[in-house]
Amino acid sequence: MNKIIKYLLFSVGALFLLLVLTGFGIGLYLNSTFLSFEEEAENIEIKELTLDSLNYLDRNGNGKLDPYEDDRNPLLDRVEDLLNQMTLEEKIHLLKGSGMSSALRMGKTAIPGAVGTLAPTPRLGIPSLYLSDGPAGLRISPNREDEDRTFYCTAFPIGTLISSTWNTELVYQIGTAMGKEALEYGIDVILGPGANIHRHPLCGRNFEYYSEDPLLTGLTGAAMVNGIESQGVGTSVKHFVANNQETERNFNDVIISDRAMREIYLKGFEIIVKESQPWAIMSSYNKVNGRYVAESKDLLTDILRDEWGFKGLVMTDWFGGDQPASMISAGNDLLEPGTKIQWDALIEASENGLLTEEKINTSVRRILSIILQSKKMENYAFTNNPNLEKHAKISRKSATEGMVLLKNNGTLPIQKSLNVALLGVTSFEFIGGGTGSGDVNEAYTVSLEEGLMNAGFELNTLSKRLFEIHKESNKKQFIKPDGLSAVLNPYFPPRITYTKEELQEIVASSDIGIITIGRNSGEGGDRVKKDDFLLSDKEKNNIEQVCSAFHAADKKVIVVLNIGGVIETASWKEKPDAILLAWQGGQEGGNSVVDILSGKVNPSGKLPMTFPVNLEDHASNANFPLEGGMMDLTKFLFPSKDEKPENDKIKNKDFTNYDEGIYVGYRHFDKSELEVSFSFGYGLSYTEFSLSDLTLSLENHRLKLGVTVTNEGSVSGKEVVQVYSSKPDTSIDRPVQELRSFAKTQSLNPDESVKIKIEIPLSQLSYWSEETSKWVLEKGMYIIKVGNSSRDTFLTEQFEINEE
Ligand code: BGC
């Protein structure tokens, strides 16, 4: 007993100390980095920079600063004109944001919740621009100190759901709505989309990213950028590059081959740059082969700009990188959110010649180009009233299109006359999106329960009552954490279990059961295997017992997966009658699920990643931080300048070996001939499609394909045509097949056919040669395989390339 009391006292004491230290640490950190605006203005000694001029637009869009205007001249001339008028100090001032506080501030004029700015130069009529997260919608604060109205934003579906639509036109529409919303709230750049590759299922931020495949990532990302930027709002595509784990994300050194870098991790960004030329790219926190990305000239200048032709600016991730002058010299033009320490370091470096004025000018030119393109230069009077109703409809429609039907033995769609028993906590506490900076402050999230009621379903009252009792007796755990604590402790209320008797009563009083399995994660932490990738014992028992109780009465069970990342499905997928992968569908999630369950919409989503049988089947599993947990806050708060001795470095924390090289996702599962639970590209429909009449020709270094898609079933629906290439006679080590293109049909009526035409530049079939540091197109025979999943490619054609 004594021991227990001692232990408790010790734990409480230790916890207290930790809190004090963390609080102190955060305080110290904030003091050294987040300057108040007044301090900021004083510190940089640009006296014109007064409170009013930083935020020269008030909340109603009334301008107080006369923006520099000379639109008779081309953009580049205007940039030069401004540059010529700027003092060196003013230029350096532009290289860093004006601190997090200036954007976050709840004062009269700033936009609360925006996380950064591009600093203004009022003397020359250069306004400040506001930066705000992304990528599932705009992230600003819903409340403002002295206003009695709210500023909610639309929670669109998470990135992973968006890529599951395989519909780039729809992605463009989502982007347009997001861009318009940003514009109307006075935000100039959205910090998104996220284009990192799903290297391992446990990365806590996978939900913000698109896919394990770079082509799907790149085309989805480019459509998003084009949509957002069509509204005169910029994007900052993140996190460039190889930021595939949250554990030690700020310091982790990715040890990787050039080939894996080029073919897998850079490829998606390359496509985005070439197809959409975004305003900005956000460099990632991590190092690559020993060097911080933010300080890598190789990545930020040689590859990004010289090879790919990127014209925009590169900004750091928040407080990312190490040496300010090295960052600017490497081509990382803007340090966000900007700190006093960085200001001092830049001034010093420019004085001692470490940072030349030529380098400064290069970055300032890029920053000015972005500012001059922004709507702030037009004095755009933003309304603070985006059309949230219209955007909610787009959110609902897109969420429906990205949900993936994994299994259906004829149970779905269901009739509205049925009495539905909702089981599991998440059916009532639906999850709209992940946590951290990828979260959105939306006005509401429609739960599955509400979605069913909205559609006129009758809900079983007993299962609802049991949930309410469960919630009442676990009150505290049902309080949603806010702010930093939401990042550190993702909301995860305790699971519910049912007694045999309760289940029997539920079965007797209902027609069908729906179990929802929920998962959530976010920035700063990776997921774990136990009770996260794997179902918990409670969840497994629930599925087991609910299915046998309902099946004994000849009634069906549907499982809805309300998750942001991949979970294990192989051990239990046989049990329920249908499985719908609903992902996290944003604020209209529950309505979208019911649109599919009721048959109002025919599912057409396809998996953008593989669902493996075992976590260990992933090649990257050998080198991933499997113990999960959070990023090391102490190390983030008190970074040590001294490099750890090699021997002290901890694998998967200080460094991560990407030993699997290019064998990520299906590239690995196919090569190793592993059975998977659900394959990349897989997804069912309520109708059947046939693909036929594949034609293939080679003209002007382009492959031209034609394929006929016919709806053979009895309801209308959309199908995704997927094109893979193989090189059986290859002289190098290559994946068995790789996605080369895809196209989604419009909705086809029963018996309707459409001829899909696809063009693929031959260069896309190249591999990265480490010997020559070049893309090489091997000569010889290639096979083109067309189908509707990576493991279901039933049409093939081949062709020959005569010369390398
Ligand atoms: C995240 C970024 C985000 C930034 C600003 C960082 O911690 O990694 O994705 O855009 O914060 O909120």
PDB file of N, CA, C and O in Angstrom, residues 154 156 177 180-181 184-185 383-394:
ATOM      1  N   THR A 154     -14.863  25.569 -44.443  1.00  0.00           N
ATOM      2  CA  THR A 154     -15.378  24.268 -44.869  1.00  0.00           C
ATOM      3  C   THR A 154     -14.322  23.199 -44.645  1.00  0.00           C
ATOM      4  O   THR A 154     -13.188  23.351 -45.102  1.00  0.00           O
ATOM      5  N   PHE A 156     -13.121  20.093 -45.946  1.00  0.00           N
ATOM      6  CA  PHE A 156     -13.205  19.208 -47.105  1.00  0.00           C
ATOM      7  C   PHE A 156     -12.646  17.854 -46.677  1.00  0.00           C
ATOM      8  O   PHE A 156     -12.027  17.728 -45.616  1.00  0.00           O
ATOM      9  N   ALA A 177     -12.956  25.766 -54.762  1.00  0.00           N
ATOM     10  CA  ALA A 177     -13.756  26.178 -53.597  1.00  0.00           C
ATOM     11  C   ALA A 177     -12.844  26.600 -52.446  1.00  0.00           C
ATOM     12  O   ALA A 177     -13.080  27.624 -51.793  1.00  0.00           O
ATOM     13  N   LYS A 180     -11.327  29.983 -53.218  1.00  0.00           N
ATOM     14  CA  LYS A 180     -12.310  31.063 -53.091  1.00  0.00           C
ATOM     15  C   LYS A 180     -12.540  31.399 -51.615  1.00  0.00           C
ATOM     16  O   LYS A 180     -12.652  32.567 -51.239  1.00  0.00           O
ATOM     17  N   GLU A 181     -12.574  30.339 -50.795  1.00  0.00           N
ATOM     18  CA  GLU A 181     -12.796  30.558 -49.367  1.00  0.00           C
ATOM     19  C   GLU A 181     -11.634  31.361 -48.765  1.00  0.00           C
ATOM     20  O   GLU A 181     -11.841  32.283 -47.979  1.00  0.00           O
ATOM     21  N   GLU A 184     -11.849  35.028 -49.833  1.00  0.00           N
ATOM     22  CA  GLU A 184     -12.882  35.805 -49.140  1.00  0.00           C
ATOM     23  C   GLU A 184     -12.566  36.036 -47.668  1.00  0.00           C
ATOM     24  O   GLU A 184     -13.174  36.870 -47.026  1.00  0.00           O
ATOM     25  N   TYR A 185     -11.642  35.238 -47.119  1.00  0.00           N
ATOM     26  CA  TYR A 185     -11.221  35.490 -45.732  1.00  0.00           C
ATOM     27  C   TYR A 185      -9.904  36.269 -45.689  1.00  0.00           C
ATOM     28  O   TYR A 185      -9.285  36.401 -44.622  1.00  0.00           O
ATOM     29  N   THR A 383     -14.709  39.623 -48.536  1.00  0.00           N
ATOM     30  CA  THR A 383     -16.030  39.828 -47.931  1.00  0.00           C
ATOM     31  C   THR A 383     -16.151  39.230 -46.536  1.00  0.00           C
ATOM     32  O   THR A 383     -17.088  39.528 -45.815  1.00  0.00           O
ATOM     33  N   ASN A 384     -15.250  38.310 -46.189  1.00  0.00           N
ATOM     34  CA  ASN A 384     -15.407  37.523 -44.965  1.00  0.00           C
ATOM     35  C   ASN A 384     -16.689  36.703 -44.992  1.00  0.00           C
ATOM     36  O   ASN A 384     -17.172  36.265 -43.953  1.00  0.00           O
ATOM     37  N   ASN A 385     -17.223  36.520 -46.157  1.00  0.00           N
ATOM     38  CA  ASN A 385     -18.459  35.750 -46.287  1.00  0.00           C
ATOM     39  C   ASN A 385     -18.393  34.785 -47.457  1.00  0.00           C
ATOM     40  O   ASN A 385     -19.138  34.926 -48.424  1.00  0.00           O
ATOM     41  N   PRO A 386     -17.517  33.792 -47.405  1.00  0.00           N
ATOM     42  CA  PRO A 386     -17.504  32.825 -48.505  1.00  0.00           C
ATOM     43  C   PRO A 386     -18.816  32.044 -48.519  1.00  0.00           C
ATOM     44  O   PRO A 386     -19.520  31.999 -47.505  1.00  0.00           O
ATOM     45  N   ASN A 387     -19.097  31.458 -49.644  1.00  0.00           N
ATOM     46  CA  ASN A 387     -20.367  30.727 -49.766  1.00  0.00           C
ATOM     47  C   ASN A 387     -20.222  29.336 -49.147  1.00  0.00           C
ATOM     48  O   ASN A 387     -19.966  28.342 -49.816  1.00  0.00           O
ATOM     49  N   LEU A 388     -20.363  29.287 -47.821  1.00  0.00           N
ATOM     50  CA  LEU A 388     -20.109  28.036 -47.104  1.00  0.00           C
ATOM     51  C   LEU A 388     -21.105  26.940 -47.480  1.00  0.00           C
ATOM     52  O   LEU A 388     -20.778  25.756 -47.466  1.00  0.00           O
ATOM     53  N   GLU A 389     -22.301  27.351 -47.834  1.00  0.00           N
ATOM     54  CA  GLU A 389     -23.306  26.328 -48.205  1.00  0.00           C
ATOM     55  C   GLU A 389     -22.924  25.634 -49.501  1.00  0.00           C
ATOM     56  O   GLU A 389     -23.003  24.415 -49.627  1.00  0.00           O
ATOM     57  N   LYS A 390     -22.482  26.448 -50.445  1.00  0.00           N
ATOM     58  CA  LYS A 390     -22.067  25.884 -51.735  1.00  0.00           C
ATOM     59  C   LYS A 390     -20.861  24.952 -51.528  1.00  0.00           C
ATOM     60  O   LYS A 390     -20.790  23.856 -52.081  1.00  0.00           O
ATOM     61  N   HIS A 391     -19.932  25.392 -50.684  1.00  0.00           N
ATOM     62  CA  HIS A 391     -18.725  24.594 -50.469  1.00  0.00           C
ATOM     63  C   HIS A 391     -19.032  23.312 -49.712  1.00  0.00           C
ATOM     64  O   HIS A 391     -18.390  22.282 -49.925  1.00  0.00           O
ATOM     65  N   ALA A 392     -20.036  23.367 -48.838  1.00  0.00           N
ATOM     66  CA  ALA A 392     -20.439  22.141 -48.118  1.00  0.00           C
ATOM     67  C   ALA A 392     -20.940  21.102 -49.120  1.00  0.00           C
ATOM     68  O   ALA A 392     -20.684  19.903 -48.985  1.00  0.00           O
ATOM     69  N   LYS A 393     -21.625  21.586 -50.140  1.00  0.00           N
ATOM     70  CA  LYS A 393     -22.134  20.643 -51.165  1.00  0.00           C
ATOM     71  C   LYS A 393     -20.981  20.009 -51.926  1.00  0.00           C
ATOM     72  O   LYS A 393     -20.989  18.813 -52.222  1.00  0.00           O
ATOM     73  N   ILE A 394     -19.967  20.824 -52.247  1.00  0.00           N
ATOM     74  CA  ILE A 394     -18.793  20.283 -52.951  1.00  0.00           C
ATOM     75  C   ILE A 394     -18.073  19.282 -52.052  1.00  0.00           C
ATOM     76  O   ILE A 394     -17.623  18.224 -52.495  1.00  0.00           O
TER      77      ILE A 394
END
